[in-house]
């Protein structure tokens, strides 16, 4: 054992390595963009850029980042610390560029850390519900609670799809029911799962609106004032009338059971709206996923067993093959596709809602073209048993507006008096890391914009599932090979197993939340 | 707990402190994480061993931020100021592009093992599960930590030539015209 360790000490080929490449312009063989580059100028000044756009038909490159002089004093920056563009782009003359520096990290440590963390096994703290239904153990990302005027309720779940650092992405959730008191707004951030959460930021986006209006966001992150909001006059689903469940955002949801013969069977729900206002309109949909995705995700981890960490590390290290296999399952399950019926009776695709997450319903805006008709029919096409729809409405879209970003002014640990200083969620390189049972209070000082505004939460981070001991008992690499290698085949035959737990998943999930007792 | 497991855990703990030995030689401002190393406007920290007329003169060591490497001269910015060194006098050099990651794996492994250890204490018969999962975890982390301890350095002449190290200089293109060395500042 000692000899092995000594040999490995001198073998650094597995260690994290920074590979630096210097190129002279033109930097790329064709028009393209490069992320995270440094442009060394002939006069000694330096651009450190988040993105550099090259146009090989022109003598100029463009970028966003920070510009330093030769003594490394900042001359100007056109991005803020979160990477948002704050000014016009730099124009960089190609003849003045000495070198362009591109860095690549090989064998990044985070991939290996992911591998270790994923193999952590929780042997305590598993509730009875979790033991009886292991695939229903509470999971899937940080949860945010706030005051709704009556009680502190669940408002949002952050970055549900970010199950590894590789999948880290921004997530915007509408805090539809939030009722701030005065100019201070509080969010309770909890980790109620057997997971490690890594949170880079959790900012509030404040959008003033007019009386009787609400603000909704599209999948592209654009915000629109919306007025004349009204529910459908009819809702037809395979099981019958579903109008009552969709009238308001009240947790009375329309959902279906999965197809036991094929988990990716599709179904359609048709909505009819009358009194369609003139001008551009938008469909507003409040929805969340059922626990089918959670069940399948956990099942995949269970089949991988002790190898789960290895595959996670491969994805983190940039291996596209396992990542593509994992993404394929998500593609097969699919989003909610939204179609509208044109004057010729054809169904035209208007957009889709892909957001994952079974915990908190979120609201989505799909822009619709002007039809000139007083009635519009909408079809929602989705995988049977995968979606729970709480609310549907049509509204007239006003102007697009930009949010006021509010960062937390205070981050407090609520249930650990011995905790030291807590990152303020200001610096993305110093994320807040939470473990099961952690509770934090985030306080925001809202600007004085009057009483009419809507709040959204913009968060970024990722989380790591802890392998449950009961899952390891199901380790089966043959089944894992089918699951990831032939997902369509697997999903066609997994229906019977899923049906055995489907009815109890919702109750088991909520009752298996991990909450520290003081 | 068996003697062997005890020894492995001791080794893991030692690795956590090994990092501190290396990083105390290099100013903290010059030890970014790997992902930030590519965004720093400064050059990397370098430690050079110099020898003038071997084998008569004793070796000297000098360290500072690597400013530029040109075809016969290396430029450093040290605590004492801007220094020019003839390439022919450099017998060895070690460049540190980022902070060593050697503590990270053992720390994560230690934290990850906590549920197992608590569970083992709580359960009447921890059985093979803790050993089967715990030992591979600790061994993996130990080996990774050892690899990482030496992985963040570029060594001349052992593995790289001076031109390779020049890529990590503040001015990889060479000293710019009109540069006033007295205005250069360490991070």
XYZ file of C-alpha atoms in Angstrom:
705
model
C 0.000 0.000 0.000
C 2.836 2.385 0.947
C 4.696 1.633 -2.323
C 1.551 2.395 -4.298
C 1.167 5.711 -2.533
C 4.825 6.638 -3.171
C 4.499 5.788 -6.866
C 1.335 7.829 -7.145
C 2.981 10.788 -5.431
C 5.288 11.151 -8.405
C 2.635 10.550 -10.966
C 0.955 13.875 -11.502
C -0.783 13.019 -14.730
C -4.075 12.743 -12.841
C -3.584 16.076 -11.073
C -5.412 19.305 -11.916
C -3.450 21.037 -14.689
C -3.784 24.473 -16.285
C -3.054 24.362 -20.005
C -2.341 27.799 -21.429
C -2.368 28.467 -25.147
C -1.213 31.673 -26.783
C -2.458 32.516 -30.263
C -1.835 35.331 -32.670
C -4.773 36.821 -34.603
C -6.783 35.597 -36.428
C -7.537 33.479 -33.399
C -10.084 31.120 -34.894
C -10.427 29.745 -38.419
C -13.955 31.111 -38.794
C -16.304 33.651 -37.219
C -16.968 32.546 -33.690
C -16.897 33.462 -30.043
C -14.511 32.339 -27.345
C -15.264 32.459 -23.651
C -12.835 33.434 -20.884
C -9.866 34.842 -22.772
C -7.137 37.378 -22.150
C -6.134 39.679 -24.985
C -2.572 40.989 -24.595
C -2.111 44.200 -26.530
C 1.143 45.326 -28.115
C 1.289 48.374 -25.831
C 1.160 46.103 -22.737
C -2.468 46.733 -21.841
C -4.753 43.765 -21.254
C -8.363 42.779 -21.807
C -9.665 40.023 -19.493
C -12.857 39.009 -21.246
C -15.829 36.793 -20.454
C -16.464 36.582 -24.195
C -14.575 37.574 -27.321
C -16.374 37.734 -30.675
C -14.213 37.299 -33.728
C -15.286 38.339 -37.184
C -12.620 37.299 -39.649
C -14.040 39.612 -42.299
C -13.270 42.644 -40.206
C -10.232 44.115 -38.477
C -12.020 44.361 -35.170
C -12.869 41.961 -32.374
C -15.471 42.673 -29.707
C -15.714 41.636 -26.097
C -17.090 42.057 -22.598
C -14.957 42.057 -19.464
C -12.307 44.303 -17.904
C -9.623 46.447 -19.558
C -6.314 47.030 -17.687
C -3.425 49.334 -18.533
C 0.172 48.054 -18.715
C 0.571 48.604 -14.946
C -2.592 46.533 -14.373
C -4.776 49.365 -13.138
C -8.387 48.968 -14.256
C -9.254 51.442 -16.985
C -12.822 50.344 -17.606
C -15.147 47.354 -17.124
C -18.302 46.630 -19.109
C -19.537 43.732 -16.986
C -20.503 43.543 -13.339
C -19.221 40.820 -10.956
C -22.165 38.568 -11.861
C -21.160 38.722 -15.533
C -24.033 40.953 -16.672
C -23.162 43.444 -19.406
C -23.287 46.986 -18.052
C -21.911 49.024 -20.929
C -21.235 48.802 -24.631
C -18.784 46.181 -25.855
C -15.082 46.787 -26.312
C -13.888 47.235 -29.879
C -10.404 45.789 -30.207
C -8.382 46.433 -33.345
C -6.795 43.199 -34.517
C -3.514 44.842 -35.656
C -2.987 46.073 -32.053
C -3.270 42.598 -30.525
C -0.024 40.876 -29.559
C -1.409 37.579 -28.267
C -4.682 35.993 -27.227
C -4.440 33.715 -24.201
C -6.822 30.805 -23.767
C -6.771 28.577 -20.672
C -8.123 25.120 -20.147
C -8.221 23.202 -16.913
C -7.654 19.482 -17.213
C -8.622 16.919 -14.583
C -10.422 19.676 -12.698
C -10.653 18.934 -9.009
C -14.343 19.660 -8.854
C -15.074 16.592 -10.950
C -13.196 14.405 -8.558
C -14.786 16.091 -5.567
C -18.146 15.428 -7.132
C -17.197 11.814 -7.422
C -16.353 11.596 -3.771
C -19.373 13.553 -2.620
C -21.795 11.500 -4.648
C -20.669 8.341 -2.948
C -21.445 9.767 0.485
C -24.027 7.517 1.937
C -26.507 8.688 4.493
C -26.944 5.992 7.046
C -28.950 8.044 9.503
C -31.585 10.706 9.266
C -33.611 8.681 6.823
C -37.251 8.928 7.678
C -39.598 6.012 7.735
C -41.257 7.278 4.578
C -37.896 7.304 2.859
C -37.225 3.728 3.924
C -40.546 2.403 2.702
C -40.317 4.271 -0.576
C -36.636 4.964 -1.287
C -37.245 6.670 -4.624
C -39.538 9.180 -2.937
C -36.909 10.570 -0.591
C -37.153 14.348 -0.545
C -34.670 15.843 -2.885
C -34.057 18.249 -5.717
C -32.389 21.519 -4.817
C -32.729 24.393 -2.344
C -36.204 25.490 -1.239
C -37.273 29.058 -0.542
C -40.094 30.087 1.798
C -41.662 33.472 2.387
C -44.659 35.271 3.839
C -47.786 35.131 1.670
C -49.875 37.418 3.817
C -51.181 34.562 5.957
C -48.361 32.142 6.530
C -44.781 31.362 5.584
C -45.140 29.102 2.599
C -43.008 27.439 -0.023
C -42.450 29.901 -2.858
C -39.718 28.508 -5.087
C -37.159 25.792 -5.661
C -33.805 26.822 -7.058
C -32.048 25.325 -10.102
C -33.741 21.906 -10.051
C -31.907 20.732 -13.160
C -28.446 21.547 -11.798
C -27.636 18.115 -10.432
C -23.905 18.587 -11.052
C -21.664 21.613 -11.441
C -21.644 20.926 -15.177
C -25.370 21.676 -15.226
C -25.069 24.862 -13.232
C -27.352 27.544 -14.677
C -29.355 30.632 -13.774
C -32.887 29.963 -12.565
C -35.671 32.540 -12.389
C -38.787 31.781 -10.310
C -41.755 34.031 -9.795
C -42.624 34.648 -6.145
C -46.276 34.824 -7.111
C -47.764 34.777 -3.632
C -45.063 36.832 -1.863
C -46.343 39.678 0.282
C -43.470 41.817 1.531
C -44.080 43.958 4.579
C -42.614 47.415 4.162
C -39.310 47.711 2.372
C -37.800 44.582 3.896
C -38.317 41.229 2.304
C -37.190 37.932 3.803
C -36.657 34.550 2.252
C -36.013 31.408 4.235
C -33.581 29.168 2.424
C -33.627 25.532 3.486
C -31.881 22.300 2.657
C -34.515 19.699 3.442
C -32.959 16.918 1.417
C -30.068 14.516 1.732
C -27.999 16.690 -0.559
C -25.180 19.213 -0.574
C -26.318 22.540 -2.041
C -23.847 25.018 -3.539
C -25.501 28.415 -3.992
C -23.649 31.151 -5.853
C -26.304 33.803 -5.568
C -29.983 34.302 -4.711
C -31.069 37.762 -5.805
C -34.503 39.310 -5.877
C -35.711 40.862 -9.139
C -38.241 43.609 -8.483
C -40.554 44.716 -11.294
C -42.935 47.633 -10.761
C -46.332 47.251 -12.411
C -49.549 49.159 -12.885
C -52.768 48.722 -10.956
C -54.514 45.488 -11.922
C -51.460 44.200 -13.748
C -48.954 41.443 -13.065
C -45.513 40.861 -14.510
C -44.594 37.493 -15.991
C -41.400 36.108 -17.474
C -40.769 34.193 -20.674
C -38.404 31.224 -20.894
C -35.831 33.608 -22.394
C -35.845 35.697 -19.198
C -37.804 38.658 -20.587
C -40.385 40.369 -18.378
C -43.679 41.793 -19.615
C -46.364 43.879 -17.975
C -49.565 41.886 -18.351
C -53.130 43.099 -18.014
C -56.640 41.878 -18.713
C -55.722 38.478 -17.288
C -58.520 35.932 -17.438
C -58.850 32.136 -17.168
C -60.040 29.816 -19.975
C -63.709 29.171 -20.552
C -63.088 25.495 -21.186
C -60.432 22.913 -20.424
C -60.639 19.473 -21.997
C -58.335 16.670 -20.919
C -58.476 12.923 -21.659
C -60.150 12.381 -18.280
C -62.760 15.078 -18.911
C -63.318 18.639 -17.829
C -60.357 20.242 -16.022
C -61.506 23.853 -15.847
C -61.932 24.022 -12.069
C -58.323 23.020 -11.387
C -56.882 25.722 -13.650
C -58.904 28.772 -12.600
C -56.449 30.103 -10.043
C -53.042 29.460 -8.573
C -54.368 27.613 -5.550
C -52.538 24.269 -5.458
C -55.572 22.503 -6.936
C -53.815 20.935 -9.894
C -54.734 19.020 -12.975
C -52.564 15.960 -13.466
C -52.791 12.502 -14.928
C -51.379 9.067 -14.179
C -48.618 7.637 -16.310
C -49.106 5.061 -19.035
C -48.053 1.665 -17.607
C -47.069 0.458 -21.076
C -44.836 3.387 -21.967
C -43.712 6.141 -19.633
C -43.228 8.584 -22.501
C -46.736 8.366 -23.945
C -47.981 11.859 -24.759
C -51.319 13.460 -23.918
C -52.999 16.756 -24.782
C -55.085 19.275 -22.885
C -57.079 21.847 -24.860
C -57.930 25.266 -23.521
C -60.331 27.792 -25.005
C -60.124 31.494 -24.259
C -62.726 34.043 -25.332
C -62.773 37.845 -25.175
C -59.204 37.817 -26.445
C -57.829 41.355 -26.089
C -56.369 43.187 -29.044
C -52.650 43.336 -29.502
C -50.070 40.833 -28.403
C -51.209 38.285 -25.857
C -49.502 35.663 -23.769
C -50.468 32.352 -22.224
C -49.675 32.198 -18.529
C -49.185 28.714 -17.129
C -48.490 27.750 -13.520
C -47.089 24.252 -13.274
C -44.556 21.849 -11.769
C -43.464 18.314 -12.556
C -44.726 15.224 -10.805
C -42.232 12.976 -9.085
C -41.692 10.856 -12.165
C -38.451 12.703 -12.970
C -37.224 12.406 -9.393
C -38.071 8.702 -9.355
C -36.204 8.093 -12.630
C -33.206 10.143 -11.526
C -32.935 8.239 -8.273
C -33.482 4.946 -10.061
C -30.612 5.733 -12.402
C -28.360 6.491 -9.438
C -29.487 3.282 -7.761
C -28.584 1.174 -10.797
C -25.172 2.842 -10.942
C -24.659 2.268 -7.236
C -21.052 2.773 -6.213
C -20.151 3.800 -9.771
C -22.391 6.872 -9.646
C -19.530 9.030 -8.459
C -17.264 7.825 -11.263
C -19.772 8.781 -13.965
C -20.469 12.105 -12.330
C -16.726 12.832 -12.306
C -16.514 11.966 -16.006
C -19.302 14.409 -16.817
C -17.652 17.088 -14.692
C -14.343 16.525 -16.460
C -15.972 17.344 -19.760
C -16.672 13.862 -21.105
C -19.624 14.523 -23.415
C -20.580 10.868 -23.895
C -22.068 10.181 -20.448
C -23.499 13.698 -20.401
C -25.307 13.080 -23.699
C -26.707 9.827 -22.379
C -28.024 11.532 -19.304
C -29.494 14.408 -21.319
C -31.237 11.951 -23.656
C -33.553 10.798 -20.878
C -34.559 14.370 -20.196
C -35.176 14.911 -23.927
C -37.432 11.844 -24.107
C -39.525 12.975 -21.154
C -39.807 16.367 -22.803
C -41.316 19.754 -21.945
C -44.905 21.017 -22.080
C -45.323 22.015 -25.725
C -47.715 24.893 -26.358
C -49.661 25.143 -29.630
C -52.250 27.658 -30.761
C -54.854 27.090 -33.463
C -54.665 29.450 -36.422
C -57.546 30.660 -38.557
C -57.137 27.629 -40.832
C -57.544 25.204 -37.938
C -53.881 24.168 -37.924
C -51.988 23.804 -34.689
C -48.930 26.039 -34.670
C -46.201 25.609 -32.068
C -45.848 28.732 -29.917
C -43.251 27.578 -27.425
C -42.448 25.145 -24.660
C -42.008 24.971 -20.926
C -39.039 22.752 -20.033
C -38.468 23.746 -16.411
C -37.801 20.767 -14.150
C -38.776 20.580 -10.520
C -41.532 18.811 -8.580
C -41.604 20.962 -5.474
C -42.931 24.450 -6.217
C -45.112 25.512 -9.121
C -43.650 28.275 -11.212
C -45.367 30.637 -13.642
C -44.387 30.813 -17.275
C -45.323 33.196 -20.056
C -45.586 32.011 -23.648
C -46.003 34.822 -26.145
C -48.725 34.323 -28.729
C -49.044 36.078 -32.081
C -51.971 38.333 -32.844
C -54.737 36.294 -34.438
C -57.337 39.027 -34.818
C -59.875 36.614 -33.388
C -61.947 37.002 -30.251
C -61.393 33.341 -29.394
C -58.164 31.396 -29.201
C -57.646 27.668 -28.679
C -54.485 26.433 -27.019
C -53.214 22.861 -26.917
C -50.759 21.691 -24.271
C -48.932 18.504 -25.261
C -46.873 16.697 -22.661
C -45.802 13.319 -21.336
C -48.627 11.609 -19.505
C -48.179 11.650 -15.745
C -45.224 14.041 -15.789
C -46.836 17.453 -15.228
C -49.141 19.079 -12.668
C -50.846 22.220 -13.952
C -52.212 24.618 -11.336
C -53.184 27.657 -13.381
C -53.816 28.800 -16.925
C -54.739 32.279 -18.108
C -54.494 34.605 -21.070
C -53.327 38.197 -20.738
C -52.599 41.230 -22.854
C -48.888 41.952 -23.023
C -47.718 45.473 -22.413
C -44.167 46.685 -22.601
C -41.105 44.661 -21.799
C -39.495 45.888 -18.601
C -36.172 45.357 -16.883
C -35.935 44.173 -13.312
C -34.318 45.993 -10.410
C -31.819 43.536 -8.937
C -31.641 43.401 -5.145
C -28.908 41.369 -3.485
C -29.300 40.078 0.067
C -28.231 42.643 2.663
C -27.987 39.946 5.312
C -27.593 36.169 5.408
C -28.209 34.547 8.789
C -27.897 30.973 9.921
C -31.070 30.097 11.759
C -30.464 26.784 13.448
C -26.752 26.677 14.182
C -25.637 29.234 16.754
C -22.026 28.034 16.451
C -21.752 28.784 12.762
C -19.026 31.234 11.807
C -19.169 34.008 9.229
C -21.525 33.222 6.383
C -20.856 34.220 2.756
C -23.161 37.071 1.784
C -23.896 35.574 -1.620
C -22.050 38.534 -3.193
C -19.067 36.744 -4.691
C -19.822 33.807 -6.959
C -16.413 32.359 -6.147
C -17.447 32.138 -2.480
C -20.708 30.210 -2.654
C -22.935 29.319 0.266
C -22.727 25.578 0.876
C -25.582 24.010 2.795
C -26.008 20.548 4.235
C -29.179 18.640 5.193
C -31.204 20.487 7.786
C -29.548 23.873 7.282
C -31.819 26.911 7.417
C -30.803 30.435 6.432
C -32.686 33.718 6.521
C -31.960 36.021 3.581
C -32.970 39.650 4.046
C -33.404 42.090 1.195
C -33.838 45.860 1.393
C -36.272 46.702 -1.379
C -36.190 50.126 -3.057
C -39.220 52.346 -2.611
C -41.210 51.884 -5.823
C -44.702 52.097 -4.382
C -47.033 49.228 -3.565
C -47.459 47.639 -6.978
C -44.666 45.343 -8.004
C -43.889 41.698 -8.580
C -40.934 39.778 -7.189
C -38.871 37.086 -8.799
C -36.014 35.042 -7.404
C -32.912 34.633 -9.555
C -30.619 31.953 -8.226
C -27.613 30.045 -9.449
C -25.800 27.004 -8.166
C -25.895 23.241 -8.198
C -26.494 20.370 -5.814
C -25.161 16.903 -5.169
C -27.364 13.976 -4.189
C -26.234 11.773 -1.369
C -26.494 8.130 -2.269
C -28.994 6.383 -0.003
C -27.973 3.031 1.395
C -31.208 1.469 0.188
C -30.367 2.516 -3.357
C -27.029 0.734 -3.242
C -28.903 -2.520 -2.750
C -30.294 -2.044 -6.254
C -26.899 -1.625 -7.902
C -27.162 -3.390 -11.239
C -24.824 -2.397 -14.020
C -26.757 -4.310 -16.671
C -29.894 -2.322 -15.872
C -27.791 0.850 -15.745
C -26.527 0.066 -19.240
C -30.112 -0.269 -20.496
C -31.233 2.828 -18.586
C -28.541 5.060 -20.042
C -27.782 3.236 -23.270
C -31.324 2.608 -24.475
C -33.470 5.082 -22.536
C -36.404 4.831 -24.890
C -36.489 1.072 -24.432
C -36.140 1.420 -20.665
C -38.937 3.974 -20.409
C -41.225 1.728 -22.433
C -40.757 -1.088 -19.933
C -40.422 0.802 -16.654
C -44.108 1.645 -16.421
C -45.134 -1.301 -14.252
C -42.447 -0.653 -11.646
C -43.314 3.012 -11.546
C -47.039 2.329 -11.219
C -46.408 0.420 -7.977
C -45.232 3.619 -6.275
C -46.872 6.355 -8.325
C -49.933 6.880 -6.144
C -47.920 7.266 -2.944
C -45.013 9.313 -4.279
C -46.450 12.723 -3.456
C -47.226 11.891 0.171
C -43.979 9.980 0.733
C -41.919 12.777 -0.738
C -43.342 15.538 1.454
C -43.161 13.407 4.574
C -39.509 12.543 4.065
C -38.230 16.098 4.365
C -35.057 16.320 6.395
C -35.584 18.826 9.187
C -33.110 19.314 12.049
C -34.642 19.144 15.487
C -33.258 21.829 17.817
C -11.132 0.924 14.385
C -8.257 -1.129 12.936
C -4.656 0.075 12.967
C -4.551 0.200 9.179
C -7.645 2.383 8.871
C -6.247 4.588 11.608
C -3.032 5.066 9.670
C -4.861 5.976 6.457
C -6.950 8.554 8.255
C -3.821 10.043 9.836
C -2.242 10.336 6.376
C -5.354 12.082 5.063
C -5.247 14.579 7.919
C -1.533 15.216 7.228
C -2.326 16.063 3.627
C -4.611 18.829 4.767
C -1.687 20.490 6.522
C 0.803 19.808 3.733
C -0.959 22.391 1.618
C -0.195 25.064 4.150
C 3.566 24.353 3.869
C 3.586 25.047 0.153
C 1.256 27.970 0.157
C 3.186 29.790 2.889
C 6.137 30.170 0.427
C 3.994 31.990 -2.096
C 2.022 35.176 -1.387
C -1.684 34.448 -1.042
C -2.548 36.902 -3.822
C -0.590 34.732 -6.239
C -2.402 31.524 -5.312
C -5.773 31.727 -7.037
C -7.994 28.707 -7.559
C -7.486 26.910 -10.881
C -10.521 28.493 -12.502
C -9.424 32.013 -11.501
C -5.822 31.529 -12.590
C -6.836 32.127 -16.200
C -8.460 35.446 -15.306
C -5.651 37.077 -13.363
C -4.102 40.193 -14.954
C -0.793 39.506 -13.194
C 1.887 36.949 -13.921
C 2.345 33.784 -11.877
C 4.712 33.450 -8.965
C 8.077 31.859 -9.715
C 10.993 30.709 -7.586
C 14.330 30.591 -9.408
C 17.610 29.010 -8.472
C 20.579 30.949 -9.846
C 24.202 29.961 -10.347
C 26.870 32.181 -11.907
C 30.072 30.221 -12.452
C 29.382 26.680 -11.432
C 30.694 24.952 -9.500
C 32.578 27.810 -7.814
C 29.764 30.128 -6.764
C 27.082 29.107 -4.314
C 23.502 28.983 -5.620
C 21.083 31.765 -4.814
C 17.325 31.694 -4.821
C 15.073 34.511 -5.951
C 11.261 34.637 -6.128
C 8.730 37.062 -7.459
C 6.062 37.652 -10.092
C 7.161 36.598 -13.560
C 6.978 39.741 -15.713
C 8.418 38.572 -19.027
C 10.854 36.152 -20.585
C 12.809 37.321 -23.610
C 15.399 35.428 -25.579
C 18.295 36.094 -23.180
C 16.700 37.771 -20.148
C 14.074 36.957 -17.563
C 12.314 39.811 -15.761
C 10.909 39.421 -12.253
C 9.110 41.765 -9.914
C 10.221 40.986 -6.361
C 9.698 42.609 -2.977
C 12.898 44.542 -3.646
C 11.777 45.750 -7.057
C 12.217 44.983 -10.722
C 15.003 42.486 -11.449
C 16.651 41.335 -14.695
C 18.255 37.887 -14.766
C 20.352 36.384 -17.533
C 18.809 33.127 -18.732
C 22.188 31.452 -18.640
C 22.350 31.983 -14.856
C 19.113 30.157 -14.162
C 19.767 26.564 -13.163
C 16.223 25.708 -12.030
C 12.812 27.272 -11.568
C 9.400 26.361 -10.205
C 6.330 28.293 -11.321
C 3.047 28.177 -9.338
C 0.068 28.952 -11.590
C -2.602 28.207 -8.967
C -3.266 27.086 -5.438
C -2.648 23.380 -4.832
C -5.851 21.405 -4.496
C -4.330 18.753 -2.277
C -6.429 19.514 0.810
C -9.705 19.553 -0.986
C -10.160 15.856 -1.652
C -9.262 14.734 1.874
C -11.517 17.386 3.417
C -14.445 16.418 1.234
C -13.826 12.758 1.919
C -13.733 13.478 5.630
C -16.995 15.412 5.509
C -18.574 12.822 3.258
C -17.664 10.086 5.697
C -19.393 11.809 8.585
C -22.824 10.259 7.923
C -21.192 6.855 7.672
C -19.295 7.289 10.916
C -22.332 8.618 12.747
C -24.420 5.843 11.304
C -21.860 3.271 12.311
C -21.927 4.566 15.853
C -25.725 4.721 15.902
C -26.382 1.284 14.469
C -25.880 -1.843 16.581
C -23.995 -3.579 13.818
C -22.266 -1.265 11.364
C -21.183 -4.302 9.473
C -19.258 -4.287 6.280
C -21.026 -1.255 4.792
C -18.922 1.343 6.587
C -15.705 -0.466 5.771
C -16.654 -1.127 2.158
C -17.538 2.486 1.545
C -15.296 4.200 4.060
C -11.968 2.675 3.127
C -12.240 3.228 -0.646
C -13.334 6.798 0.020
C -10.409 7.587 2.290
C -7.883 5.850 0.067
C -9.219 7.584 -3.031
C -9.064 10.957 -1.353
C -5.580 10.328 -0.034
C -4.219 9.396 -3.440
C -5.945 12.319 -5.101
C -4.600 14.644 -2.472
C -1.060 13.421 -2.987
C -1.352 13.857 -6.744
C -2.711 17.354 -6.372
C 0.034 18.385 -3.944
C 2.638 18.209 -6.701
C 0.376 18.861 -9.640
C 0.189 22.630 -9.493
C 3.838 23.327 -10.299
C 5.743 23.832 -13.554
C 9.385 22.805 -13.118
C 12.331 23.896 -15.248
C 14.387 22.091 -16.439
C 12.777 18.891 -15.120
C 9.688 19.007 -17.305
C 9.404 22.396 -19.051
C 11.656 24.866 -20.788
C 11.760 28.564 -19.958
C 9.626 29.478 -22.962
C 6.838 27.286 -21.565
C 7.022 29.169 -18.304
C 6.983 32.452 -20.234
C 3.332 31.842 -21.106
C 2.511 32.559 -17.459
C 4.280 35.904 -17.387
C 2.475 39.203 -16.980
C 3.654 40.051 -20.506
C 3.879 36.735 -22.403
C 4.538 38.752 -25.567
C 7.670 40.308 -24.026
C 8.215 43.652 -22.310
C 6.027 46.303 -23.947
C 7.683 49.452 -25.289
C 7.800 52.461 -22.964
C 7.243 50.442 -19.774
C 8.467 52.247 -16.629
C 9.583 49.409 -14.291
C 9.409 51.661 -11.231
C 5.625 51.835 -11.650
C 5.111 48.066 -11.541
C 3.474 46.774 -8.360
C 3.014 43.318 -6.877
C -0.616 42.174 -6.341
